[in-house]
Each structure stands twice: as structure tokens, then as C-alpha cells.
mmCIF file with all atom_site columns, C-alpha atoms in Angstrom:
data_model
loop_
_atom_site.group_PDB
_atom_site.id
_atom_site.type_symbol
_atom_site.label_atom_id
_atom_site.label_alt_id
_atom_site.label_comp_id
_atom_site.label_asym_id
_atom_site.label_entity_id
_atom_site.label_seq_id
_atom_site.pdbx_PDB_ins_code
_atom_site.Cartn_x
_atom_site.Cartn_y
_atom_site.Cartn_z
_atom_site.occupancy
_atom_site.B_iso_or_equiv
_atom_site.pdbx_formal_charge
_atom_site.auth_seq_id
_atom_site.auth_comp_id
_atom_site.auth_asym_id
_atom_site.auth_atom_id
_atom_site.pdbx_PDB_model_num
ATOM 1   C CA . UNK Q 1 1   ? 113.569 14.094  47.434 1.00 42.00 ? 2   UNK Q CA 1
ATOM 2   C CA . UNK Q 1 2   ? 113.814 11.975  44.894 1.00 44.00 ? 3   UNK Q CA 1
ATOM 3   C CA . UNK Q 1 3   ? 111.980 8.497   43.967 1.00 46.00 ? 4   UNK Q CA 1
ATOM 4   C CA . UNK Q 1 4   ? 114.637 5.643   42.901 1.00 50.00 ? 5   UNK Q CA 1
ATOM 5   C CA . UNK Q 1 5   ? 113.169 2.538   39.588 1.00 54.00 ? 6   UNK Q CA 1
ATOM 6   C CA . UNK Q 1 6   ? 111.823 1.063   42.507 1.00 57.00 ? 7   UNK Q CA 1
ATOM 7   C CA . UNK Q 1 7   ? 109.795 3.337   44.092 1.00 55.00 ? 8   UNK Q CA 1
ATOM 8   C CA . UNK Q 1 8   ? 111.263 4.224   47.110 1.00 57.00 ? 9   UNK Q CA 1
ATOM 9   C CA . UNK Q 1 9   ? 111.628 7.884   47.917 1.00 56.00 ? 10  UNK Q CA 1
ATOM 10  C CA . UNK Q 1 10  ? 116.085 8.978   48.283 1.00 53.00 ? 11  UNK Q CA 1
ATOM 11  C CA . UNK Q 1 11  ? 117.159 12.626  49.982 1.00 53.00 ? 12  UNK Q CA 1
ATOM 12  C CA . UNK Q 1 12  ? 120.232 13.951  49.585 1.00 52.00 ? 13  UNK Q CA 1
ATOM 13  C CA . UNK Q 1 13  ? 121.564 15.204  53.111 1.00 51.00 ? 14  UNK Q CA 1
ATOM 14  C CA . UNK Q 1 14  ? 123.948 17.640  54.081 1.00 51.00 ? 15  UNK Q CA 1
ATOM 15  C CA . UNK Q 1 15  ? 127.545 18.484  52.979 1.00 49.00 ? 16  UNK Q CA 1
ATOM 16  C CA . UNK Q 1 16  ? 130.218 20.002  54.991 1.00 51.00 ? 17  UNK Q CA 1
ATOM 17  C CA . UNK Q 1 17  ? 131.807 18.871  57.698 1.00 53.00 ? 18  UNK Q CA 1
ATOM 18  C CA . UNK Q 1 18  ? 135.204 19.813  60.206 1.00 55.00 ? 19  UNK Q CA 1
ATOM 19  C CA . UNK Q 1 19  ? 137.024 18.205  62.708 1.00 61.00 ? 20  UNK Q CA 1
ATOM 20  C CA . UNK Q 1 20  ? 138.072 14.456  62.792 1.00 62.00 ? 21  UNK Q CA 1
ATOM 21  C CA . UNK Q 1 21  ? 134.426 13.042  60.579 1.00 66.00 ? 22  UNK Q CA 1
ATOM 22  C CA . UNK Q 1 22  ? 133.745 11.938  56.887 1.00 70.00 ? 23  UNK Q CA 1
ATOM 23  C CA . UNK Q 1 23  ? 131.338 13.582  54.988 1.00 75.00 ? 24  UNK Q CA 1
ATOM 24  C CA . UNK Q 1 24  ? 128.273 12.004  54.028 1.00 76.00 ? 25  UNK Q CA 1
ATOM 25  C CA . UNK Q 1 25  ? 127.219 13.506  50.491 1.00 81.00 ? 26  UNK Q CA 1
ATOM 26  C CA . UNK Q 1 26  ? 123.873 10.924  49.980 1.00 84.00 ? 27  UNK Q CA 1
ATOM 27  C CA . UNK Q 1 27  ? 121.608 9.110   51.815 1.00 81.00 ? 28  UNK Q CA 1
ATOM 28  C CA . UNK Q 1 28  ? 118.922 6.527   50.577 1.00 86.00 ? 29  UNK Q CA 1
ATOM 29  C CA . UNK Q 1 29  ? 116.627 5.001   52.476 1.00 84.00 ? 30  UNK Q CA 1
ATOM 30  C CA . UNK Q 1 30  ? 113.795 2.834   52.434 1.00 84.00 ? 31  UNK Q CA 1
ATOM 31  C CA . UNK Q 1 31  ? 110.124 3.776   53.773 1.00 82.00 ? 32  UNK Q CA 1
ATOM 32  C CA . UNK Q 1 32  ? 108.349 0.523   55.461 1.00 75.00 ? 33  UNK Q CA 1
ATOM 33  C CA . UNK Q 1 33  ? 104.350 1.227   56.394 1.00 77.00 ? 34  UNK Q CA 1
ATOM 34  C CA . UNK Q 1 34  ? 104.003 0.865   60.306 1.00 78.00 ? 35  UNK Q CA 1
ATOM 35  C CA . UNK Q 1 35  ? 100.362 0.602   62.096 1.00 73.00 ? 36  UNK Q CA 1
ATOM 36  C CA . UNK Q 1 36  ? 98.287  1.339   62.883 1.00 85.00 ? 37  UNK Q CA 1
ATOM 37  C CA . UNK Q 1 37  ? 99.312  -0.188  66.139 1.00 92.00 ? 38  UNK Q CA 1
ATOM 38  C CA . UNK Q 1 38  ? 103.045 -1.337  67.626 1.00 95.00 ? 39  UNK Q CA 1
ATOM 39  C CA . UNK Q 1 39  ? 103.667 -3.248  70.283 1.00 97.00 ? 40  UNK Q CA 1
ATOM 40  C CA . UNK Q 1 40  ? 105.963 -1.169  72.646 1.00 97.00 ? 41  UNK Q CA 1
ATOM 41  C CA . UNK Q 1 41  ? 107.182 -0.256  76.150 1.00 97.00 ? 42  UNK Q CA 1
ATOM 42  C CA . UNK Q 1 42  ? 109.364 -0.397  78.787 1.00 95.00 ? 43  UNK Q CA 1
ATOM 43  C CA . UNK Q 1 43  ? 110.477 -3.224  80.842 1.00 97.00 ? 44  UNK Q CA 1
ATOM 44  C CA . UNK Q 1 44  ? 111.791 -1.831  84.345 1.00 96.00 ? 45  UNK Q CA 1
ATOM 45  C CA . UNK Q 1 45  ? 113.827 -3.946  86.583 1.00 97.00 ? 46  UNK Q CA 1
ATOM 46  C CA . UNK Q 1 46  ? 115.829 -3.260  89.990 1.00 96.00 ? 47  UNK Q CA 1
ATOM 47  C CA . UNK Q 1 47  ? 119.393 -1.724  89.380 1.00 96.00 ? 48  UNK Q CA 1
ATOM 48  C CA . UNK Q 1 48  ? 121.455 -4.500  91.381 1.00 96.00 ? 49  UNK Q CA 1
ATOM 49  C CA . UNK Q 1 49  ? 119.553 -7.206  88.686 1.00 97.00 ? 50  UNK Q CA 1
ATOM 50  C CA . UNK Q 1 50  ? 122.063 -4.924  86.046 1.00 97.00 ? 51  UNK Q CA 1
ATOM 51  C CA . UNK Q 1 51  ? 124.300 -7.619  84.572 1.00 97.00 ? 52  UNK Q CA 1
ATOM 52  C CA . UNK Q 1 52  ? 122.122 -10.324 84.844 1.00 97.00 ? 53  UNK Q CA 1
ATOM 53  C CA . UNK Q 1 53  ? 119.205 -8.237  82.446 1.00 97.00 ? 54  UNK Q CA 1
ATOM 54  C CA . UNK Q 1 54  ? 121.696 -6.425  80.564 1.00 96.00 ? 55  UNK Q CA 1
ATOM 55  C CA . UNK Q 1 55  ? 122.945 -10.318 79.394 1.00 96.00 ? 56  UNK Q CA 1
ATOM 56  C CA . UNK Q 1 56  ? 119.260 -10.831 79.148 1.00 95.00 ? 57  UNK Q CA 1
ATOM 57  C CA . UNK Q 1 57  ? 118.828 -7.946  77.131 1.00 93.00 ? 58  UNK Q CA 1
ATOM 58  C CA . UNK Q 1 58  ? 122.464 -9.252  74.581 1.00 93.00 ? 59  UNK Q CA 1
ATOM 59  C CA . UNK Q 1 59  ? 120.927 -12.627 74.160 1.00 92.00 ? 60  UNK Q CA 1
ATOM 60  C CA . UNK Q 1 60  ? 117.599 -11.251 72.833 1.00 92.00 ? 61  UNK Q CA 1
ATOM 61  C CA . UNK Q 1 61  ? 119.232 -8.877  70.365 1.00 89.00 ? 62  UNK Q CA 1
ATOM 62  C CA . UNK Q 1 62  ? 121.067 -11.792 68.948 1.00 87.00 ? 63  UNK Q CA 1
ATOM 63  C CA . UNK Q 1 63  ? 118.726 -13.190 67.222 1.00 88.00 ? 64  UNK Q CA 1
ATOM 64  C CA . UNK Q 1 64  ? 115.915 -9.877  66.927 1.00 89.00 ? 65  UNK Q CA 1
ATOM 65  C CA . UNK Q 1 65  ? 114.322 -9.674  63.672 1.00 89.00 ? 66  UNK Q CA 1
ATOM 66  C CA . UNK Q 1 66  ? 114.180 -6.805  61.370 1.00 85.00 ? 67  UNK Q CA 1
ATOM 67  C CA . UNK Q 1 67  ? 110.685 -5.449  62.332 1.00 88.00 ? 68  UNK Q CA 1
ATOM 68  C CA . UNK Q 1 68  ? 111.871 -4.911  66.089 1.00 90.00 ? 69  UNK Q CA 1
ATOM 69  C CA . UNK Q 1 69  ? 114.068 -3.202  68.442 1.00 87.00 ? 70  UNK Q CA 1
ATOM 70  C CA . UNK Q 1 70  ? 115.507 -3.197  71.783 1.00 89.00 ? 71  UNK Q CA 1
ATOM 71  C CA . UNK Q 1 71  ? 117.198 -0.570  73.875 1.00 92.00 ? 72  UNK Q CA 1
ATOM 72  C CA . UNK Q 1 72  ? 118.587 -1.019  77.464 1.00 95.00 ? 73  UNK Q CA 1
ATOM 73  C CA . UNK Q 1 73  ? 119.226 1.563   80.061 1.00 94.00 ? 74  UNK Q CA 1
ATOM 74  C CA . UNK Q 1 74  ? 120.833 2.268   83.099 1.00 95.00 ? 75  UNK Q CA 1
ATOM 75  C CA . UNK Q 1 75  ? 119.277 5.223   84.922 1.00 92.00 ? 76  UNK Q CA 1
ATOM 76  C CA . UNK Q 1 76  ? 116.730 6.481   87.948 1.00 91.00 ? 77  UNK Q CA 1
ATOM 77  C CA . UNK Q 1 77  ? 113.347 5.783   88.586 1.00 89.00 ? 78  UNK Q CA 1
ATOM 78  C CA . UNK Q 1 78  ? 111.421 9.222   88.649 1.00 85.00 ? 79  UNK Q CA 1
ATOM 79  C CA . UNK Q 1 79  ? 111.642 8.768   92.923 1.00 88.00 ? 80  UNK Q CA 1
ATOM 80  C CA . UNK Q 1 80  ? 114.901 8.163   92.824 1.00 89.00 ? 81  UNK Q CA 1
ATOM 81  C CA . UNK Q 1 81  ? 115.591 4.397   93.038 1.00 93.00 ? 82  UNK Q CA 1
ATOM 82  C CA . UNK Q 1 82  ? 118.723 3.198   90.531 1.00 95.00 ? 83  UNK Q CA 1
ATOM 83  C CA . UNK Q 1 83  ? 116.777 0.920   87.659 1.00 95.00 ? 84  UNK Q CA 1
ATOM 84  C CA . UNK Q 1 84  ? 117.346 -1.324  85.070 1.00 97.00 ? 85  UNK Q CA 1
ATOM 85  C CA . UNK Q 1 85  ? 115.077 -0.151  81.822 1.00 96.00 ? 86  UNK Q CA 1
ATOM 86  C CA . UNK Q 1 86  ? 114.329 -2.221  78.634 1.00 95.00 ? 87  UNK Q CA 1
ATOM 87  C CA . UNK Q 1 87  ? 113.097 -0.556  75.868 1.00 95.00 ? 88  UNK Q CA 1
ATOM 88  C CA . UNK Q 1 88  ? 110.631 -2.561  73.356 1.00 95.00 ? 89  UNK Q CA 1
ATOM 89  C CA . UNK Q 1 89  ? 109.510 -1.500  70.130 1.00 94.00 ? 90  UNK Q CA 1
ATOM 90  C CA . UNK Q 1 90  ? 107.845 -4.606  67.370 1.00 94.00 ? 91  UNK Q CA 1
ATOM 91  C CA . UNK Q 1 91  ? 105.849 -3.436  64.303 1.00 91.00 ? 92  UNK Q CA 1
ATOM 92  C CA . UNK Q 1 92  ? 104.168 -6.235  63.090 1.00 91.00 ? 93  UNK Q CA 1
ATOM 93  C CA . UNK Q 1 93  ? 101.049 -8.616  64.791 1.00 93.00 ? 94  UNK Q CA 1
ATOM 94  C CA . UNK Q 1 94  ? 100.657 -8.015  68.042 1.00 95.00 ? 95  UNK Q CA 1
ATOM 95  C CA . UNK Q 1 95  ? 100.734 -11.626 68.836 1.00 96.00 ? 96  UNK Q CA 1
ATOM 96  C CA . UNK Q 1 96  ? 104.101 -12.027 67.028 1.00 95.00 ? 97  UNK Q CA 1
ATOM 97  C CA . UNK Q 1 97  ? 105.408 -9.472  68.980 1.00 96.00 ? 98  UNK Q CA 1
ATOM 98  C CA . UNK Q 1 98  ? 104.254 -11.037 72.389 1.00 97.00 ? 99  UNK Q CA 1
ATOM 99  C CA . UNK Q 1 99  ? 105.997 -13.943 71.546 1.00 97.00 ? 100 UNK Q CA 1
ATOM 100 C CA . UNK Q 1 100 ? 109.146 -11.912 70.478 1.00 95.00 ? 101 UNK Q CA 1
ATOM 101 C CA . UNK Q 1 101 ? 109.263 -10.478 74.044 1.00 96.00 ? 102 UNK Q CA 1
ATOM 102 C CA . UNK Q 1 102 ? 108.284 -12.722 75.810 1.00 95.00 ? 103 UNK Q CA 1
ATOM 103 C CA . UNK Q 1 103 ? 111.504 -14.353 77.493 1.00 93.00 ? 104 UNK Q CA 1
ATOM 104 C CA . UNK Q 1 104 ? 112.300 -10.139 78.808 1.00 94.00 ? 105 UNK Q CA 1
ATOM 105 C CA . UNK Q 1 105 ? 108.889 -9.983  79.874 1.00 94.00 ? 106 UNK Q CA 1
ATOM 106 C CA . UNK Q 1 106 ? 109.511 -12.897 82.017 1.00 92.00 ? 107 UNK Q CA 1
ATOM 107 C CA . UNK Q 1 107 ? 113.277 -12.556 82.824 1.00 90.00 ? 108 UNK Q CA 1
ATOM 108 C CA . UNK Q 1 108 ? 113.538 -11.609 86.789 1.00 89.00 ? 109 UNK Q CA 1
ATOM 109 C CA . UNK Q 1 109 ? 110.687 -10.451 86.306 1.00 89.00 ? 110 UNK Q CA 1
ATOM 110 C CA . UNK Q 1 110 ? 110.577 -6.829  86.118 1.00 95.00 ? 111 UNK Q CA 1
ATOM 111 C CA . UNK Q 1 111 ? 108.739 -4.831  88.730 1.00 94.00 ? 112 UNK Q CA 1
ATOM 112 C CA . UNK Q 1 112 ? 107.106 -3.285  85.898 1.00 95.00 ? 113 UNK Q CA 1
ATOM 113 C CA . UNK Q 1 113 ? 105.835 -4.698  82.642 1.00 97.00 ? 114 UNK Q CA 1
ATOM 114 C CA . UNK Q 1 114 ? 104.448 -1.206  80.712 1.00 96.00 ? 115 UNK Q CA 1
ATOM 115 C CA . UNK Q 1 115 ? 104.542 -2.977  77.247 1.00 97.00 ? 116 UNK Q CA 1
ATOM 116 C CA . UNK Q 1 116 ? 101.210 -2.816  75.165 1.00 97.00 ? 117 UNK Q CA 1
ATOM 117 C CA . UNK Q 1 117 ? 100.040 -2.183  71.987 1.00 97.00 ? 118 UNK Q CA 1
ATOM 118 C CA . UNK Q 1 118 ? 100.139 1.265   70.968 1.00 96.00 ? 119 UNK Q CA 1
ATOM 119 C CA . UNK Q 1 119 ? 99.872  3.713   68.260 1.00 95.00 ? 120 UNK Q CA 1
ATOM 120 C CA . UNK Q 1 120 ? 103.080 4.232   66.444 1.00 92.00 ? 121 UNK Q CA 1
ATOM 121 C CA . UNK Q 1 121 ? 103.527 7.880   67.709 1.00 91.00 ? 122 UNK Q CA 1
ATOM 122 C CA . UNK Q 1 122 ? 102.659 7.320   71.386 1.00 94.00 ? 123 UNK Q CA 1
ATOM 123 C CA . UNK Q 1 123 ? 105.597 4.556   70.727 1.00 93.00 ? 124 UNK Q CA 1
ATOM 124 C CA . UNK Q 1 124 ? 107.738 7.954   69.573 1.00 91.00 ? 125 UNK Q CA 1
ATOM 125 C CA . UNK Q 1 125 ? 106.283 9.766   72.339 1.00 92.00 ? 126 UNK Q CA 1
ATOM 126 C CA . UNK Q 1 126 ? 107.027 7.387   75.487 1.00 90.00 ? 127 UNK Q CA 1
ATOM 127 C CA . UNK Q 1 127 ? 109.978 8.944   76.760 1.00 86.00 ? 128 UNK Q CA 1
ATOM 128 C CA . UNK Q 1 128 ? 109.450 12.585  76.024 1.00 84.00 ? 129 UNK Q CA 1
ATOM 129 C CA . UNK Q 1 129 ? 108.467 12.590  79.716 1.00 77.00 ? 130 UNK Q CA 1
ATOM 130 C CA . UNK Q 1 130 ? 112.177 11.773  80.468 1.00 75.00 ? 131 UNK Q CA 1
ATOM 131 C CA . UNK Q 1 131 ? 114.106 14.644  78.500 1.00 76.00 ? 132 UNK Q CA 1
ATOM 132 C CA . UNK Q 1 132 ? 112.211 17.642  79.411 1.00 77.00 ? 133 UNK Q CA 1
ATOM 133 C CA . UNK Q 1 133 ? 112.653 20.881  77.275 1.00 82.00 ? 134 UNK Q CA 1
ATOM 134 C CA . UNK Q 1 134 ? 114.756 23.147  79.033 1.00 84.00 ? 135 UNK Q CA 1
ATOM 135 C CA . UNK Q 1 135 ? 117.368 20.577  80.402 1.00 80.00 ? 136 UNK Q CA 1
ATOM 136 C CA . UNK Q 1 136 ? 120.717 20.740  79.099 1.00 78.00 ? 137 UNK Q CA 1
ATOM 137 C CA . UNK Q 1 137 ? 121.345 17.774  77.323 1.00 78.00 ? 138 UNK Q CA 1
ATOM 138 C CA . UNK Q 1 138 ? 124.928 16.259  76.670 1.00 80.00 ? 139 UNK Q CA 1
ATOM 139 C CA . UNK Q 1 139 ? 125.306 13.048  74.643 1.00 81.00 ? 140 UNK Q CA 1
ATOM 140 C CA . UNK Q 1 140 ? 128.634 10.961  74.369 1.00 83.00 ? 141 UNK Q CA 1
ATOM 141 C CA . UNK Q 1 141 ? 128.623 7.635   72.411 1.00 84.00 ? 142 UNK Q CA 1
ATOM 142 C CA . UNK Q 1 142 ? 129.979 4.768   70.610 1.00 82.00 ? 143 UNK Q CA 1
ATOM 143 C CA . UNK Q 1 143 ? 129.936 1.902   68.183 1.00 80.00 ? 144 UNK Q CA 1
ATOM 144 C CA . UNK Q 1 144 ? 130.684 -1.482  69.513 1.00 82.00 ? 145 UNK Q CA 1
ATOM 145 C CA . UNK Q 1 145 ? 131.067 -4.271  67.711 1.00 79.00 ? 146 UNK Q CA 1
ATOM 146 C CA . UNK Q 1 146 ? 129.675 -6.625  70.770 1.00 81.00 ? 147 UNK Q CA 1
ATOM 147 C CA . UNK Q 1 147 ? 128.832 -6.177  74.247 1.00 88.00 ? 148 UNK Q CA 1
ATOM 148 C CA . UNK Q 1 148 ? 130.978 -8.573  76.198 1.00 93.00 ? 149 UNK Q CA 1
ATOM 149 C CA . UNK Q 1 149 ? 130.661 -9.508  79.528 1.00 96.00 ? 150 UNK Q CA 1
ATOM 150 C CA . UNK Q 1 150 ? 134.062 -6.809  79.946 1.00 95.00 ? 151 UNK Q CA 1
ATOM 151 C CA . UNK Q 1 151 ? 131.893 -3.934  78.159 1.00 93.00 ? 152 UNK Q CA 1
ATOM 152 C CA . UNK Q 1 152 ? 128.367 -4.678  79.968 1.00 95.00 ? 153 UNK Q CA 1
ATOM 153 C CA . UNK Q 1 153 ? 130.274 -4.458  83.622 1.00 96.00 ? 154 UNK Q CA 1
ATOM 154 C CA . UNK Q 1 154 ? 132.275 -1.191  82.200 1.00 94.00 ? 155 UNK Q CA 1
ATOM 155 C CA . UNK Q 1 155 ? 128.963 0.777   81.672 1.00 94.00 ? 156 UNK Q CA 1
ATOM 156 C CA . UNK Q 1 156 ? 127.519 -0.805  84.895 1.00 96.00 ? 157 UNK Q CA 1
ATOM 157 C CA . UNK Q 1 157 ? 130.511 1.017   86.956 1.00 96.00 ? 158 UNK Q CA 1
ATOM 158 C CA . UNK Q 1 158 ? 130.129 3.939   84.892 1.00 93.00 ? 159 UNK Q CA 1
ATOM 159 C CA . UNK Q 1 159 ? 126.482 4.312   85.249 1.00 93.00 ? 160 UNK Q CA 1
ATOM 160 C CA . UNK Q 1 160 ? 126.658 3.460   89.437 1.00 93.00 ? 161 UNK Q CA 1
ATOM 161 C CA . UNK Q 1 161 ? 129.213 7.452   89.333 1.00 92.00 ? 162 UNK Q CA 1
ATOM 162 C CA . UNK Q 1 162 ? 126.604 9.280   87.175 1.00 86.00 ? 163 UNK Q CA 1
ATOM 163 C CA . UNK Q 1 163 ? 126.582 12.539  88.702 1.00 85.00 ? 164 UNK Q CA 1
ATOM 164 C CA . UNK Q 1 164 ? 122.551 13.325  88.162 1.00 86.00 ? 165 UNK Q CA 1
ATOM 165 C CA . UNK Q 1 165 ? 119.456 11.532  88.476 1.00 86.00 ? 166 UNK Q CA 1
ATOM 166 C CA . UNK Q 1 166 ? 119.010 12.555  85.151 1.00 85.00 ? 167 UNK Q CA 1
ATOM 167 C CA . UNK Q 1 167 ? 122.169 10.606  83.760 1.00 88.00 ? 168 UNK Q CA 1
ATOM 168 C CA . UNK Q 1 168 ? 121.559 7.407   81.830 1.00 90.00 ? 169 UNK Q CA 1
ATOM 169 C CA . UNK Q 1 169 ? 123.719 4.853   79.755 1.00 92.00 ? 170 UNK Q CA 1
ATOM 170 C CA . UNK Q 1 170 ? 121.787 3.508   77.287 1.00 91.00 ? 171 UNK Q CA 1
ATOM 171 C CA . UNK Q 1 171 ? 122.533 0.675   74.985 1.00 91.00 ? 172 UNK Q CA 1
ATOM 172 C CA . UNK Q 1 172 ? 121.185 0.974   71.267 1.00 87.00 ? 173 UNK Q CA 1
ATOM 173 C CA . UNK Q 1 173 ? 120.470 -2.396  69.402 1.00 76.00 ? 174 UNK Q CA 1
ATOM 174 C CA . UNK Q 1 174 ? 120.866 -1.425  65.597 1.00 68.00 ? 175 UNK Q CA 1
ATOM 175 C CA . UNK Q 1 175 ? 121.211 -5.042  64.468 1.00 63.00 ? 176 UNK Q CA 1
ATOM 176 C CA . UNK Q 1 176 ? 124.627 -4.476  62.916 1.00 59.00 ? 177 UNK Q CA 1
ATOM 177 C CA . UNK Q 1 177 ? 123.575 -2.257  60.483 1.00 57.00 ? 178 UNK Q CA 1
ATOM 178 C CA . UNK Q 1 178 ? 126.149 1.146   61.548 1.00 52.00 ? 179 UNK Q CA 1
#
């Protein structure tokens, strides 16, 4: 590691590569203090609510600030019932946060509201429950520069033919930054 004029700590990362990928030969990165507390959780709504919360879920990460983030997934409910999931995180006052979230807290509403305030690793932690150790894990993705109305009913289809209860899509809100 080293620490950049400004103060901000930089790491090098690894070299190599094969196949059809660039290689990334440096990194930086900034370090923002978190805590002690988030505001974080998931949102859970019925499966056939899909394109109306996954539109939900678009307009919200329009206009998301910085200091939060949003994921949306298409998956099973540990008994087996096809869900909807939102996945909160804010880092800042609680109360800002509330406000952030609440037109998804409200939207349908969900059959379960699970968002709270939290320490910032139980906010790490809160799907570890989900990807057991010992599973075999496959992941496929990529970067889209929107989610149309075309893309969100494409992953809807795709998601209704997993193969497993333990398939998921999942939709990552990076705020443009990739």
C-alpha cells in the first residue's frame, strides 16, 4: 500500500491476465469512514409484482446518492415461494436514510419490510445465510448501460426457467461508475 499527497491509502493489484480481458496494472481507491450504524435490509415482495418493483427499483436508482445502494433480485423465498427482493444499504443518518427509502418501503408494499439500522458488518453479513459454504457457486454477468423496460422483462423470463431454488438474477446499482 501506498498513501497518495492527499492522504488516501493506493494498492497496486494484480498483473497477468489470458483470454479475451485487459489487464489492470493499478488500482486507487478512496477509504470513506462508515458507522457505527447503516441503515440496511431487504425489501421482499411477491414474484408476479416483478416488473412493476423492478421499475420501482430503476426509478429509485436514478436519482440514489453516493452514500447508498440498491440491489434487486429475482429468486426463492427459503419455503419455496418465487420473490421479488430489494436490497438496501445507506451510510449516513438514519433519518436521511428513511427518507431515501422510503417510496420502496411503501411501493406495493412488500410482505416484508426487514430494513433497520444496523452495524456495518451485520449489513456485510445479511445474506451469508443465502450462499452457504459448500454450494457450488456459478456467476454469469454483465454491464448495462440502462435497464429498459426490454431488459427488466428479459431477466424476468429468464429468472421464471431458473433451474434451482437456489438460482437468482440480481441487478447491481453501481451508479454509473463501471
Amino acid at each position: 500500500y501506498s498513501v497518495a499527497p492527499s492522504g488516501e491509502r493506493t494498492a497496486p493489484i494484480g498483473r497477468g491476465g489470458g483470454g479475451n480481458f485487459g489487464v489492470v496494472t493499478s488500482f486507487e481507491y478512496r477509504l470513506h469512514r462508515v458507522g457505527p450504524t447503516v441503515l440496511a435490509g431487504l425489501l421482499v415482495w411477491p414474484r408476479p409484482m416483478a416488473l412493476d418493483v423492478l421499475r420501482a427499483f430503476r426509478a429509485f436508482t436514478e436519482s440514489a446518492p453516493e452514500n447508498a445502494s440498491a440491489y434487486a433480485g429475482l429468486g426463492t423465498s427459503p419455503d419455496g415461494v418465487p420473490i421479488v427482493v430489494g436490497i438496501l444499504f445507506h451510510h449516513g443518518p438514519t433519518e436521511e436514510g428513511e427518507a431515501l427509502f422510503q417510496p420502496l418501503r411503501s411501493f406495493g408494499p412488500p410482505v416484508a419490510d426487514m430494513v433497520q439500522p444496523m452495524p456495518y458488518t451485520s449489513a456485510q453479513q445479511m445474506l451469508d445465510a443465502l450462499n452457504p459454504p459448500g454450494n457450488r457457486v456459478y456467476w454469469k454477468s454483465a454491464i448495462l448501460r440502462g435497464i429498459d423496460d426490454d431488459v427488466l422483462e428479459a431477466i424476468i423470463a429468464g429468472a421464471a426457467t431458473c433451474p434451482s431454488p437456489l438460482s437468482a438474477a440480481l441487478i447491481e446499482f453501481y451508479g454509473g461508475a463501471t
